[in-house]
Coordinates of C-alpha atoms and ligand atoms in Angstrom, one line a residue:
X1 CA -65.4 -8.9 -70.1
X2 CA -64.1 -5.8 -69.5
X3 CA -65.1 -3.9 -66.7
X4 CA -63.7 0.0 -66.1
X5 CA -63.4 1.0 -63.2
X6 CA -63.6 5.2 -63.6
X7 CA -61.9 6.9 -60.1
X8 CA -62.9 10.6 -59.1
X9 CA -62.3 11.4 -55.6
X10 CA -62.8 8.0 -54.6
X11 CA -59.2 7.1 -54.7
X12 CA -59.1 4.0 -52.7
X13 CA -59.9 0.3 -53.0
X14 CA -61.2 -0.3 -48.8
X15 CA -65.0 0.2 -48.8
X16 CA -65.0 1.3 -52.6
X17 CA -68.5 -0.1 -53.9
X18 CA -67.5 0.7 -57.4
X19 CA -63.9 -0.7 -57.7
X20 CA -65.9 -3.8 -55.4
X21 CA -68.8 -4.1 -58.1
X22 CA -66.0 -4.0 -61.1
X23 CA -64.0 -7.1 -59.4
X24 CA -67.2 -9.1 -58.8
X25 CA -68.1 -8.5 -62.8
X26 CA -64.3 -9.1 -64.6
X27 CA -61.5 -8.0 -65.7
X28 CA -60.7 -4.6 -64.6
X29 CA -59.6 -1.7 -66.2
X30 CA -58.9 1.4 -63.3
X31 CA -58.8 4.9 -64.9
X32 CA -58.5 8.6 -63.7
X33 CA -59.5 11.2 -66.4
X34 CA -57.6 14.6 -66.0
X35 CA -60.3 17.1 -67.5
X36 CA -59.7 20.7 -67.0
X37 CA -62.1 21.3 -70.1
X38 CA -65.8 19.8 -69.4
X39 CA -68.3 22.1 -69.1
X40 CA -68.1 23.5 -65.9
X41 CA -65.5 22.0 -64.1
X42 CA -63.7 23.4 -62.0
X43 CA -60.2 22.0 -61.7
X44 CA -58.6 21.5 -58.6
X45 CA -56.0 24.6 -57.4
X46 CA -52.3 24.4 -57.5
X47 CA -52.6 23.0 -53.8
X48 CA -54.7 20.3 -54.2
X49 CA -53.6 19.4 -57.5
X50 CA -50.4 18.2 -55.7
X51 CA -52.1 15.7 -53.3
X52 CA -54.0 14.4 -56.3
X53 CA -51.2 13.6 -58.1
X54 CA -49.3 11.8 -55.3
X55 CA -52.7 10.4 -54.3
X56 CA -52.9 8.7 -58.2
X57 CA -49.5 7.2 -57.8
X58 CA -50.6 5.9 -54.2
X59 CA -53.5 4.4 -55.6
X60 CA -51.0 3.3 -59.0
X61 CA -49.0 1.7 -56.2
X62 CA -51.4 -0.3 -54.2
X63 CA -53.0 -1.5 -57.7
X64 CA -49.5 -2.8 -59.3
X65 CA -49.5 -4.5 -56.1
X66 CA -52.4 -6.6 -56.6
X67 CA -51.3 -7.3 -60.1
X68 CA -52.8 -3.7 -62.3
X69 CA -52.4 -0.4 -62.9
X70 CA -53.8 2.9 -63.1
X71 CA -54.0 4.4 -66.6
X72 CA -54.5 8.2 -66.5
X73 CA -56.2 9.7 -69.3
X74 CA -56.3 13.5 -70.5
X75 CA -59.2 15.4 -72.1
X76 CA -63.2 15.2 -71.9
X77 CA -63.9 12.7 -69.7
X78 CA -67.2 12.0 -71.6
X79 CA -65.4 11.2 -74.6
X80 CA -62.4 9.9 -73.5
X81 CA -64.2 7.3 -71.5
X82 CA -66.6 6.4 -74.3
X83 CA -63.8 6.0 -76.8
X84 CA -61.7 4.1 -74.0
X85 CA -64.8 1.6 -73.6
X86 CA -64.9 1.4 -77.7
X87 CA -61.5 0.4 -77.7
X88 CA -61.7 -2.3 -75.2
X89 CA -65.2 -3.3 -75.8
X90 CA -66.0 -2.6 -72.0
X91 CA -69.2 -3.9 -70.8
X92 CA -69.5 -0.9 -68.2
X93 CA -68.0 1.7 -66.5
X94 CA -68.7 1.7 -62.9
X95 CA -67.8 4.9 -60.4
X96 CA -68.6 6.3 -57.2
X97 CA -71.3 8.9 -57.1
X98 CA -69.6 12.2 -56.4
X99 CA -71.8 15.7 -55.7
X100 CA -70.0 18.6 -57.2
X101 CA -72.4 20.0 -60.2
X102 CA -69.9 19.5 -63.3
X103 CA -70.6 15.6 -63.1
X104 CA -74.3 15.4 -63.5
X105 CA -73.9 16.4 -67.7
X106 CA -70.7 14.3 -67.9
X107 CA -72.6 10.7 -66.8
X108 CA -75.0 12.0 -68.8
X109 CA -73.5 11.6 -71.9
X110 CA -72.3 8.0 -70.9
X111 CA -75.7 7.1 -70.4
X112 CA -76.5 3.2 -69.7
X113 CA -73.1 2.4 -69.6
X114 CA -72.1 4.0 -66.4
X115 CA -72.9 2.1 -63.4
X116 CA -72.7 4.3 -60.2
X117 CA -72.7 3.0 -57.0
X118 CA -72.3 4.4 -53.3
X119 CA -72.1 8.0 -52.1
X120 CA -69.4 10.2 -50.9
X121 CA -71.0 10.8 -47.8
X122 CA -72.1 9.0 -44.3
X123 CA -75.9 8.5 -46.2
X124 CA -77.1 8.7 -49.8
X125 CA -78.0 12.0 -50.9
X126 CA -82.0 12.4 -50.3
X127 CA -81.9 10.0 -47.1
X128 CA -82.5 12.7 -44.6
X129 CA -85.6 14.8 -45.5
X130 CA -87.4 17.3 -43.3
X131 CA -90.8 16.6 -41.8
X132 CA -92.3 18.1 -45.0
X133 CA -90.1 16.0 -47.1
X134 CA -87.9 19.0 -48.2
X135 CA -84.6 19.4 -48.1
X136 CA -82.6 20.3 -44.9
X137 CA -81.5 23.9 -44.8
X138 CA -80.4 24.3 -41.5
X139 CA -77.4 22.3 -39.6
X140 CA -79.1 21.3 -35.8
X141 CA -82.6 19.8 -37.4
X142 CA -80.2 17.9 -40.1
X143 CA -78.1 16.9 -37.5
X144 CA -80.8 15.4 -35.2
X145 CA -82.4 13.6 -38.4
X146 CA -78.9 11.9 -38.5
X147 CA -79.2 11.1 -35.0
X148 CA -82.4 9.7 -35.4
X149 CA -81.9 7.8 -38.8
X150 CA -78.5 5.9 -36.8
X151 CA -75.3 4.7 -37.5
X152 CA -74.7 4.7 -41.7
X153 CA -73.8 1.4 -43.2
X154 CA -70.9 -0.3 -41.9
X155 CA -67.8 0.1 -44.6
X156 CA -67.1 -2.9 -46.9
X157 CA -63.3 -4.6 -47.2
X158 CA -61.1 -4.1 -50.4
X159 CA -62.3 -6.6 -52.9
X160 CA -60.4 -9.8 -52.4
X161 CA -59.0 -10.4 -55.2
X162 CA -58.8 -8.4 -59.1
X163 CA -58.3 -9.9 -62.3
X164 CA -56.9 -7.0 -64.3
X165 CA -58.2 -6.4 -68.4
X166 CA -54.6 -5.3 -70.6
X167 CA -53.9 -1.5 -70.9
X168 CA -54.4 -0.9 -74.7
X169 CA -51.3 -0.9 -76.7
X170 CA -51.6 2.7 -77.7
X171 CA -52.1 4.1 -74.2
X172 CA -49.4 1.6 -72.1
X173 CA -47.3 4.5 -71.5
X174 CA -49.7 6.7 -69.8
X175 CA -48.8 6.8 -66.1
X176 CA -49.0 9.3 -63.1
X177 CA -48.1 12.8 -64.3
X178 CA -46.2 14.7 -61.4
X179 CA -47.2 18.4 -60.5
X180 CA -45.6 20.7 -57.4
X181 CA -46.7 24.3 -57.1
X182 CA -43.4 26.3 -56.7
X183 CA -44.8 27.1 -53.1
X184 CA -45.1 23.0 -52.4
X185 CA -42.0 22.1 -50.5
X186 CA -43.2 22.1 -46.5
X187 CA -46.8 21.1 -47.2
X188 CA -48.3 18.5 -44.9
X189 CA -50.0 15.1 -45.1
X190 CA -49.0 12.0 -46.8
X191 CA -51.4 11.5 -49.7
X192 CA -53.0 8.0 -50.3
X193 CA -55.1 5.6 -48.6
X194 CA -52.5 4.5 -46.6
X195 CA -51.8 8.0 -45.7
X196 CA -55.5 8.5 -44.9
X197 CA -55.4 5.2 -42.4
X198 CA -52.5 6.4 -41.1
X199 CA -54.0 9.9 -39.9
X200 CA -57.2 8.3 -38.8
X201 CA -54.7 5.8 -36.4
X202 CA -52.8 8.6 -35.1
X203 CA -56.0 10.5 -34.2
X204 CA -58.2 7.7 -32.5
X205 CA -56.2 8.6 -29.0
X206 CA -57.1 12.0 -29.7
X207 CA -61.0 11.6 -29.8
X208 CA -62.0 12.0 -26.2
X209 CA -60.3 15.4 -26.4
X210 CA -61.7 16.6 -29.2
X211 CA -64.3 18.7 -28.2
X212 CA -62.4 20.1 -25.1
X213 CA -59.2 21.3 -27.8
X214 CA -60.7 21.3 -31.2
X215 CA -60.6 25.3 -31.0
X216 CA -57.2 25.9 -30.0
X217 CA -54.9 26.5 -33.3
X218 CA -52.0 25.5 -31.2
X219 CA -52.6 22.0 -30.5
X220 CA -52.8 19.0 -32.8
X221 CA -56.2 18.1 -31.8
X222 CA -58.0 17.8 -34.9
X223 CA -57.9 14.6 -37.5
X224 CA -56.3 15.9 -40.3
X225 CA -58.2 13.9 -42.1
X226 CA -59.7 16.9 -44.8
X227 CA -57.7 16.5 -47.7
X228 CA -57.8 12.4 -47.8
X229 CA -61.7 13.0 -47.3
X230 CA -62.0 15.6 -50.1
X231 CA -60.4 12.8 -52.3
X232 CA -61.7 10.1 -51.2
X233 CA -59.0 8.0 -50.0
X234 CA -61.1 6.8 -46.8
X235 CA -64.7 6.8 -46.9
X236 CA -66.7 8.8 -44.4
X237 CA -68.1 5.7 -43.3
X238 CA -65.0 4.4 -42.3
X239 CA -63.9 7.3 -40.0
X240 CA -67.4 6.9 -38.3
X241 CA -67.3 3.5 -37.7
X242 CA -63.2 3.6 -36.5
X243 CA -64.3 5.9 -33.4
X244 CA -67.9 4.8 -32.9
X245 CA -68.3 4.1 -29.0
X246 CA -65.0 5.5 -27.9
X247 CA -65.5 8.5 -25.2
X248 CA -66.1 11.4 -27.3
X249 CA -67.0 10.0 -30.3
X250 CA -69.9 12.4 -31.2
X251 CA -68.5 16.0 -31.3
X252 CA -66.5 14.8 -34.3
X253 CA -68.6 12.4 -35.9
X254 CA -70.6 15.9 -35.5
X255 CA -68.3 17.3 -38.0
X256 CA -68.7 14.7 -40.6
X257 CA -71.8 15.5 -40.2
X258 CA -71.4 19.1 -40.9
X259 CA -69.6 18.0 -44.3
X260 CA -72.6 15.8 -45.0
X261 CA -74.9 18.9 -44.5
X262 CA -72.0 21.0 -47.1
X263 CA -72.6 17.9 -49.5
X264 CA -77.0 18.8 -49.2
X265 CA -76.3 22.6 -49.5
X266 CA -74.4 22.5 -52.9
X267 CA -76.6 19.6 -54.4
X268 CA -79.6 22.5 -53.5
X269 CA -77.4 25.5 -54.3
X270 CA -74.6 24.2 -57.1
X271 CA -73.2 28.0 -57.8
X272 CA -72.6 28.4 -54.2
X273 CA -68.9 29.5 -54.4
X274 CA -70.4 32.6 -56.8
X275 CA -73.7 32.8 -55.7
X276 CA -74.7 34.3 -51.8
X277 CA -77.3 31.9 -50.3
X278 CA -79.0 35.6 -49.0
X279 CA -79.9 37.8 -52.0
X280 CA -79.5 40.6 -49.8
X281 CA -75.5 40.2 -50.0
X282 CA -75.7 40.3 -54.4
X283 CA -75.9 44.2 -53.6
X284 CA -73.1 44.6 -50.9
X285 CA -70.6 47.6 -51.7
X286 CA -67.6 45.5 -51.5
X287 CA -63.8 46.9 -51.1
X288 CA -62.4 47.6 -54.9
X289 CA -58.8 46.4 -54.5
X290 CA -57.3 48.0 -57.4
X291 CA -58.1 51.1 -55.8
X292 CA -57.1 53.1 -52.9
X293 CA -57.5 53.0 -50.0
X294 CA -57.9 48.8 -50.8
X295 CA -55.2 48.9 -53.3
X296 CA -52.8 45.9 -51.8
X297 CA -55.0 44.5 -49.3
X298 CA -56.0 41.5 -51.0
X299 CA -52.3 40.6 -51.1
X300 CA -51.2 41.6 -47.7
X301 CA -54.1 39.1 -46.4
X302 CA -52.7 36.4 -49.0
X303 CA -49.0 36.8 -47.9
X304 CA -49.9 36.9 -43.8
X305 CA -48.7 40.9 -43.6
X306 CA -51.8 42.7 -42.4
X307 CA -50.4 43.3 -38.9
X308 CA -52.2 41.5 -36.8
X309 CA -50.3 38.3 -35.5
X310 CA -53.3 35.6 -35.6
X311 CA -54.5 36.5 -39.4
X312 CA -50.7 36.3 -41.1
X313 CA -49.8 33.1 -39.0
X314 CA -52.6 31.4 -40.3
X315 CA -52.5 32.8 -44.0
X316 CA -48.7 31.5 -43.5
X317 CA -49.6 28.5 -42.1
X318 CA -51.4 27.8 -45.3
X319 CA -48.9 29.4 -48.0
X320 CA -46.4 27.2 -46.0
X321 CA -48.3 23.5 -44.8
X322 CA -51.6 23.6 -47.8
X323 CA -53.8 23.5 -44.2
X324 CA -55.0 25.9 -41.9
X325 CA -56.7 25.3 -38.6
X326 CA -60.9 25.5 -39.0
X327 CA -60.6 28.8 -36.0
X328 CA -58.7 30.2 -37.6
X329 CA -60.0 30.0 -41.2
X330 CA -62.6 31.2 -39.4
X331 CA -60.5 34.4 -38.3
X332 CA -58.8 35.4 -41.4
X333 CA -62.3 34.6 -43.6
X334 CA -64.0 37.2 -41.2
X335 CA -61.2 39.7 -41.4
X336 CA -61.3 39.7 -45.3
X337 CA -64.3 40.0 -45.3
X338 CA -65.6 42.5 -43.1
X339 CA -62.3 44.1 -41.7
X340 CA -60.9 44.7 -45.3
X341 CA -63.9 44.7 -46.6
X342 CA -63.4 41.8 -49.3
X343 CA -65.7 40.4 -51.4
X344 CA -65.5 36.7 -50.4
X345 CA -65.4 35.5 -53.5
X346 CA -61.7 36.3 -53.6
X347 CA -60.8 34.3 -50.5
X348 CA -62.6 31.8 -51.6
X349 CA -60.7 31.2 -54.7
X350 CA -57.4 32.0 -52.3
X351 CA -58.6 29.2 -50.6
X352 CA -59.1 26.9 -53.5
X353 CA -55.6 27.4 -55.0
X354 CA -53.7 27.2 -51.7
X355 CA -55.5 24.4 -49.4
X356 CA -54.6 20.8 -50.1
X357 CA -58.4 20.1 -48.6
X358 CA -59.9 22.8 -51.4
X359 CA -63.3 21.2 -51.6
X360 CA -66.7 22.7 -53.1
X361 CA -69.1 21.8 -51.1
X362 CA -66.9 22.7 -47.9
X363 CA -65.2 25.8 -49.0
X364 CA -68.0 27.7 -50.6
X365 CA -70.0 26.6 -47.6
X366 CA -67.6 28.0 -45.0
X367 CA -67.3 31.2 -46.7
X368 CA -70.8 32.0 -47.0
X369 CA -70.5 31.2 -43.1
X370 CA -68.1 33.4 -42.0
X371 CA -69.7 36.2 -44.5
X372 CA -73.2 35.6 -42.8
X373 CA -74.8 35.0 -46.9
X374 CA -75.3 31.4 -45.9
X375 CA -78.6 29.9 -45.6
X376 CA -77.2 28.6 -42.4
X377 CA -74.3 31.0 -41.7
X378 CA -73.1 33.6 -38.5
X379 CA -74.8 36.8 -39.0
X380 CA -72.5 39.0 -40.5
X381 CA -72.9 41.7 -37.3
X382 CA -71.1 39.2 -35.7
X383 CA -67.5 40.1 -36.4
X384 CA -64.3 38.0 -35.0
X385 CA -61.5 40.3 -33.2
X386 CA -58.4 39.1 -34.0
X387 CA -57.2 39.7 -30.7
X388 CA -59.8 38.4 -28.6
X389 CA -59.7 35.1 -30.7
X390 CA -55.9 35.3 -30.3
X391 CA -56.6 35.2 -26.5
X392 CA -59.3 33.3 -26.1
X393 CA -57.5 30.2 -28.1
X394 CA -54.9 30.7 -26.3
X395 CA -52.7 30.9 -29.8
X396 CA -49.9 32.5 -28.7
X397 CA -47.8 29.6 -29.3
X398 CA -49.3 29.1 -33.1
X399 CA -48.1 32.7 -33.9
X400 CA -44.7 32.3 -32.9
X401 CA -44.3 28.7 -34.7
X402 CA -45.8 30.6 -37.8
X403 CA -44.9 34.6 -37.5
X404 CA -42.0 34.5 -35.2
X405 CA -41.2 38.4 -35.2
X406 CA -45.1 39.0 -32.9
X407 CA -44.2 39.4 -29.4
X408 CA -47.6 39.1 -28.6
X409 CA -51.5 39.1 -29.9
X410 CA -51.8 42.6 -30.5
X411 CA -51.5 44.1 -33.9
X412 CA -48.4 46.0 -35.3
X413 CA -48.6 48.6 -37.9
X414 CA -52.1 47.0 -38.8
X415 CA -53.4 47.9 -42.3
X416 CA -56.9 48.7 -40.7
X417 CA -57.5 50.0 -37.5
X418 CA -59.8 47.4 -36.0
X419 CA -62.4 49.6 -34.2
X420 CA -63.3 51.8 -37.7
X421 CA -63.3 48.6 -39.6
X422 CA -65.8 47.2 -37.5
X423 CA -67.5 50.1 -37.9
X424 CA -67.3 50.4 -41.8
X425 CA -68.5 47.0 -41.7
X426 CA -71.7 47.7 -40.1
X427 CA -72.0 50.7 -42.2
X428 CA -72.2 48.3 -45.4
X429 CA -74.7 45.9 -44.1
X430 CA -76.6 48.7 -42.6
X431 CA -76.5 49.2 -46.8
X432 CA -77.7 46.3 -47.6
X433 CA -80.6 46.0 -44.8
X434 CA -81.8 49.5 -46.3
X435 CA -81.9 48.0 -49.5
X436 CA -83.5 44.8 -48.7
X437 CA -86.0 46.5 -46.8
X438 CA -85.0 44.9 -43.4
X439 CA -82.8 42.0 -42.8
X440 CA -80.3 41.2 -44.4
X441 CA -78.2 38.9 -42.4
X442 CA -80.9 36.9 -40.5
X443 CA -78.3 34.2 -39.5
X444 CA -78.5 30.7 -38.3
X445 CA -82.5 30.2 -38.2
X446 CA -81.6 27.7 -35.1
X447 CA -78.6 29.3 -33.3
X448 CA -76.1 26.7 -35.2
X449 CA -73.3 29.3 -35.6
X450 CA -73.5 29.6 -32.0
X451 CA -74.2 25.9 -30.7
X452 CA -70.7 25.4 -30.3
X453 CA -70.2 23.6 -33.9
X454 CA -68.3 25.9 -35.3
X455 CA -68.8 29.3 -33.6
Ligands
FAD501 C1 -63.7 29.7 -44.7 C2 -63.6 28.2 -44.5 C3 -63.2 27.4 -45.6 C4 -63.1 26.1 -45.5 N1 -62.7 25.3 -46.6 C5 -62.6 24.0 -46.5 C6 -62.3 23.2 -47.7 O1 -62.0 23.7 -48.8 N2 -62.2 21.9 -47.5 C7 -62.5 21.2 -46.3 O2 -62.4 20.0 -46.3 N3 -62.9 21.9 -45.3 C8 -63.0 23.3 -45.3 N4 -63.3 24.0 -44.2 C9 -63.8 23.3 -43.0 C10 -62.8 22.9 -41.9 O3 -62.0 24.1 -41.7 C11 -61.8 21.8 -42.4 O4 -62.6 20.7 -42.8 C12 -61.0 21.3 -41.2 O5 -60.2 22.4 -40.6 C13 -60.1 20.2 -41.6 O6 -59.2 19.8 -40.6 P1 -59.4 18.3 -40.0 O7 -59.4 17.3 -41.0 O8 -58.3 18.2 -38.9 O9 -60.8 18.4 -39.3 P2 -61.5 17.7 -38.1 O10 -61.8 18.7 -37.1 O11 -60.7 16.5 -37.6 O12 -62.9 17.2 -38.7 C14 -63.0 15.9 -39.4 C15 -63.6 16.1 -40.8 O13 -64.9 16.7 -40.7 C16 -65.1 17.6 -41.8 N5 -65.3 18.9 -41.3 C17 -64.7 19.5 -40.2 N6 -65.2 20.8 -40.0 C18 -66.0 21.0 -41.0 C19 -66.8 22.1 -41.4 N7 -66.8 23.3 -40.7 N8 -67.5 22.1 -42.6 C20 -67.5 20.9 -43.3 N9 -66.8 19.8 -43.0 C21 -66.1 19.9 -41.9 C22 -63.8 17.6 -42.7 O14 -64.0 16.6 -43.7 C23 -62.8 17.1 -41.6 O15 -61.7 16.5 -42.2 C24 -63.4 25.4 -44.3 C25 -63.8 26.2 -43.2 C26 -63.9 27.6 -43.3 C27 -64.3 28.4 -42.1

């Protein structure tokens, strides 16, 4: 019998329940559906839709290795899967759970054909409760049910063997479609599950640093591991178990953690890229940038010329790699936002076309962060310097690698001067506290922006 096996950003075969349950039941038929048009969806930016296109033919790859292919269909995954499985007479469809909210509706309208199995993350969804039963709202209590709940499972092998069902005749010559934004040509990582494994290796003798260098934009001290994550090319699991007991282990495994936690926030929140988590922020005056004086700052932050040297070498950084260092997201999403003024909608969506990594649950969850209109954010009183961030990173060598013509840290011919932008910025919450009748901007209920996590 036939037995499809439906990828979404699960696109490997190593501790893949659903391409594992599909091999145990028969003959196999993998398939990715491009659908820009569900309900919904949101499709991946021009960043990211270059690693998932080189990701599909790394997965293409490693399947006509063992013997298959992967056929890529085009339209309403709904229908195209249930007209797939007509065609074949498919038993099932099996697929990895994923989280983003356009899914839920689409498996609906498979019904009791699809078979899901397994989670994106290091725990099914629903595992960690609070006392009450609720759902977690806050990082450091989530964190310490983690702690307390233990290692997730251990990752399963690649299926041993796959006996592969034909490609129908009408659809043999689908294959791998190839997409580069006309920015693509320096961007960074190697797409795949070898890729992925590849990273992860590279970065095990970097784990008892970790915490010491995470923060400094100058050093290679993080995984890179975001973008094969995002698409599922190694499980969550996996990179757990890979540095379990080594020195160090925790402060990252803290940060799988922390994209867990992203993972609860948009299941509870699913319009969180539009929607503040704090009411309070719906009514913020935000900078109109087709007018003066904001006319042309939106652009200057996108193209790294707003004058001060940490901000444009990380918005070059990711016009140039598809990645930007988490400080120093952190630095430019706080200087949109409260130095210019931007609503952070418009970074958000900046973000989503330009990082390889674009990810809901981790994108609209760090911009609510830096904003302070997370249920779990930084207050928005506390605003970044540019400069002291600069110095205290030590990121002097990141802004010559990425804006060679700063001598130094300070800002030149800035487009806000940083002391009345601060100011302005208090100015508009102050706004928005009136309003609400108090706070606005209660921040982290348990200190997490400031734990050391992420602040
Ligand atoms: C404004 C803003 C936007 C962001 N947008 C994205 C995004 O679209 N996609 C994305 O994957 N990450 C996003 N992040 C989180 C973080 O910056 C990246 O995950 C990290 O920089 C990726 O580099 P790495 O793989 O070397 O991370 P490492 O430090 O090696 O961390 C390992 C993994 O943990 C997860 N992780 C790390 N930090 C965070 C975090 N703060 N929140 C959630 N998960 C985390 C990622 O999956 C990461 O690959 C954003 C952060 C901010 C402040």
């Amino acid at each position: 019998m036939v037995e499809i096996l439906w990828f979404r950003q699960d696109l490997r075969l190593a501790d893949q329940p659903a391409a594992s349950a599909a091999a145990a039941a028969g003959e196999v038929l993998p398939v990715y559906v491009w659908d820009e048009v569900s309900d919904g969806v949101r499709p991946p930016g021009g960043a990211s839709r270059w690693w998932l296109m080189r990701s599909l033919a790394a997965l293409d790859a490693d399947l006509r290795a063992r013997g298959g292919r992967l056929l890529v269909l085009e339209g309403r995954a709904a229908d195209v899967l249930a007209s797939l499985a007509r065609e074949t007479g498919a038993r099932a469809i099996h697929a990895t759970r994923q989280t983003e909210p356009w899914w839920a509706p689409i498996e609906a309208k498979l019904g009791g054909l699809l078979k899901l199995h397994g989670w994106p993350t290091l725990h099914p969804a629903g595992a960690l409760v609070t006392k009450a039963g609720g759902p977690f709202r806050v990082f450091t209590p989530f964190w310490r049910a983690h702690v307390a709940k233990g290692a997730p499972a251990a990752p399963c092998p690649a299926p041993g063997t796959m006996r592969f069902a034909p490609v129908p005749g009408g659809l043999a010559g689908r294959g791998v479609p190839r997409f580069s934004p006309r920015w693509a040509a320096g961007f960074d990582g190697v797409p795949g599950e070898a890729g992925a494994r590849a990273a992860l290796a590279a970065f095990l003798p970097k784990v008892s640093a970790y915490a010491a260098r995470r923060d400094f934009p100058a050093e290679d001290a993080t995984s890179r591991l975001s973008a094969h994550l995002h698409f599922g090319e190694i499980s969550p699991r996996a990179c757990w178990h890979a540095v379990e007991g080594r020195d160090g282990a925790e402060a990252w495994q803290r940060q799988l953690v922390w994209r867990d936690f992203a993972h609860e926030l948009i299941r509870q929140h699913p319009d969180s890229a539009e929607v503040p988590h704090r009411q309070a922020f719906a009514a913020m005056a935000w900078t109109d940038v087709e007018r003066e004086p904001g006319r042309g700052w939106l652009e200057a932050w996108q193209a790294g010329r707003t004058g001060y040297p940490l901000v444009d070498a990380g918005m070059r950084q990711l016009w140039r790699t598809g990645w930007m260092h988490n400080r120093v997201r952190m630095v430019v999403g706080s200087f949109l936002v409260k130095h210019l003024g931007i609503d952070w909608r418009l970074g958000e969506r900046w973000f989503w076309d330009t990082l390889t990594d674009a990810d809901l649950p981790n994108n609209a969850m760090g911009w609510q962060w830096v904003t302070g209109c997370g249920v779990d954010a930084q207050p928005f009183h506390r605003i970044f310097a540019p400069v002291g961030q600069a110095e205290r990173f030590d990121a002097m060598g990141y802004i010559r690698r990425w804006a060679p013509e700063y001598r130094s840290v300070e800002p030149v011919d800035p487009i806000v001067e940083h002391g009345a932008a601060r100011a302005a910025a208090l100015a508009r919450l102050a706004a928005i506290r009136k309003e609400a009748g108090g706070a606005a901007d209660g921040g982290a209920a348990d200190g997490g922006a400031a734990d050391g996590a992420r602040g």
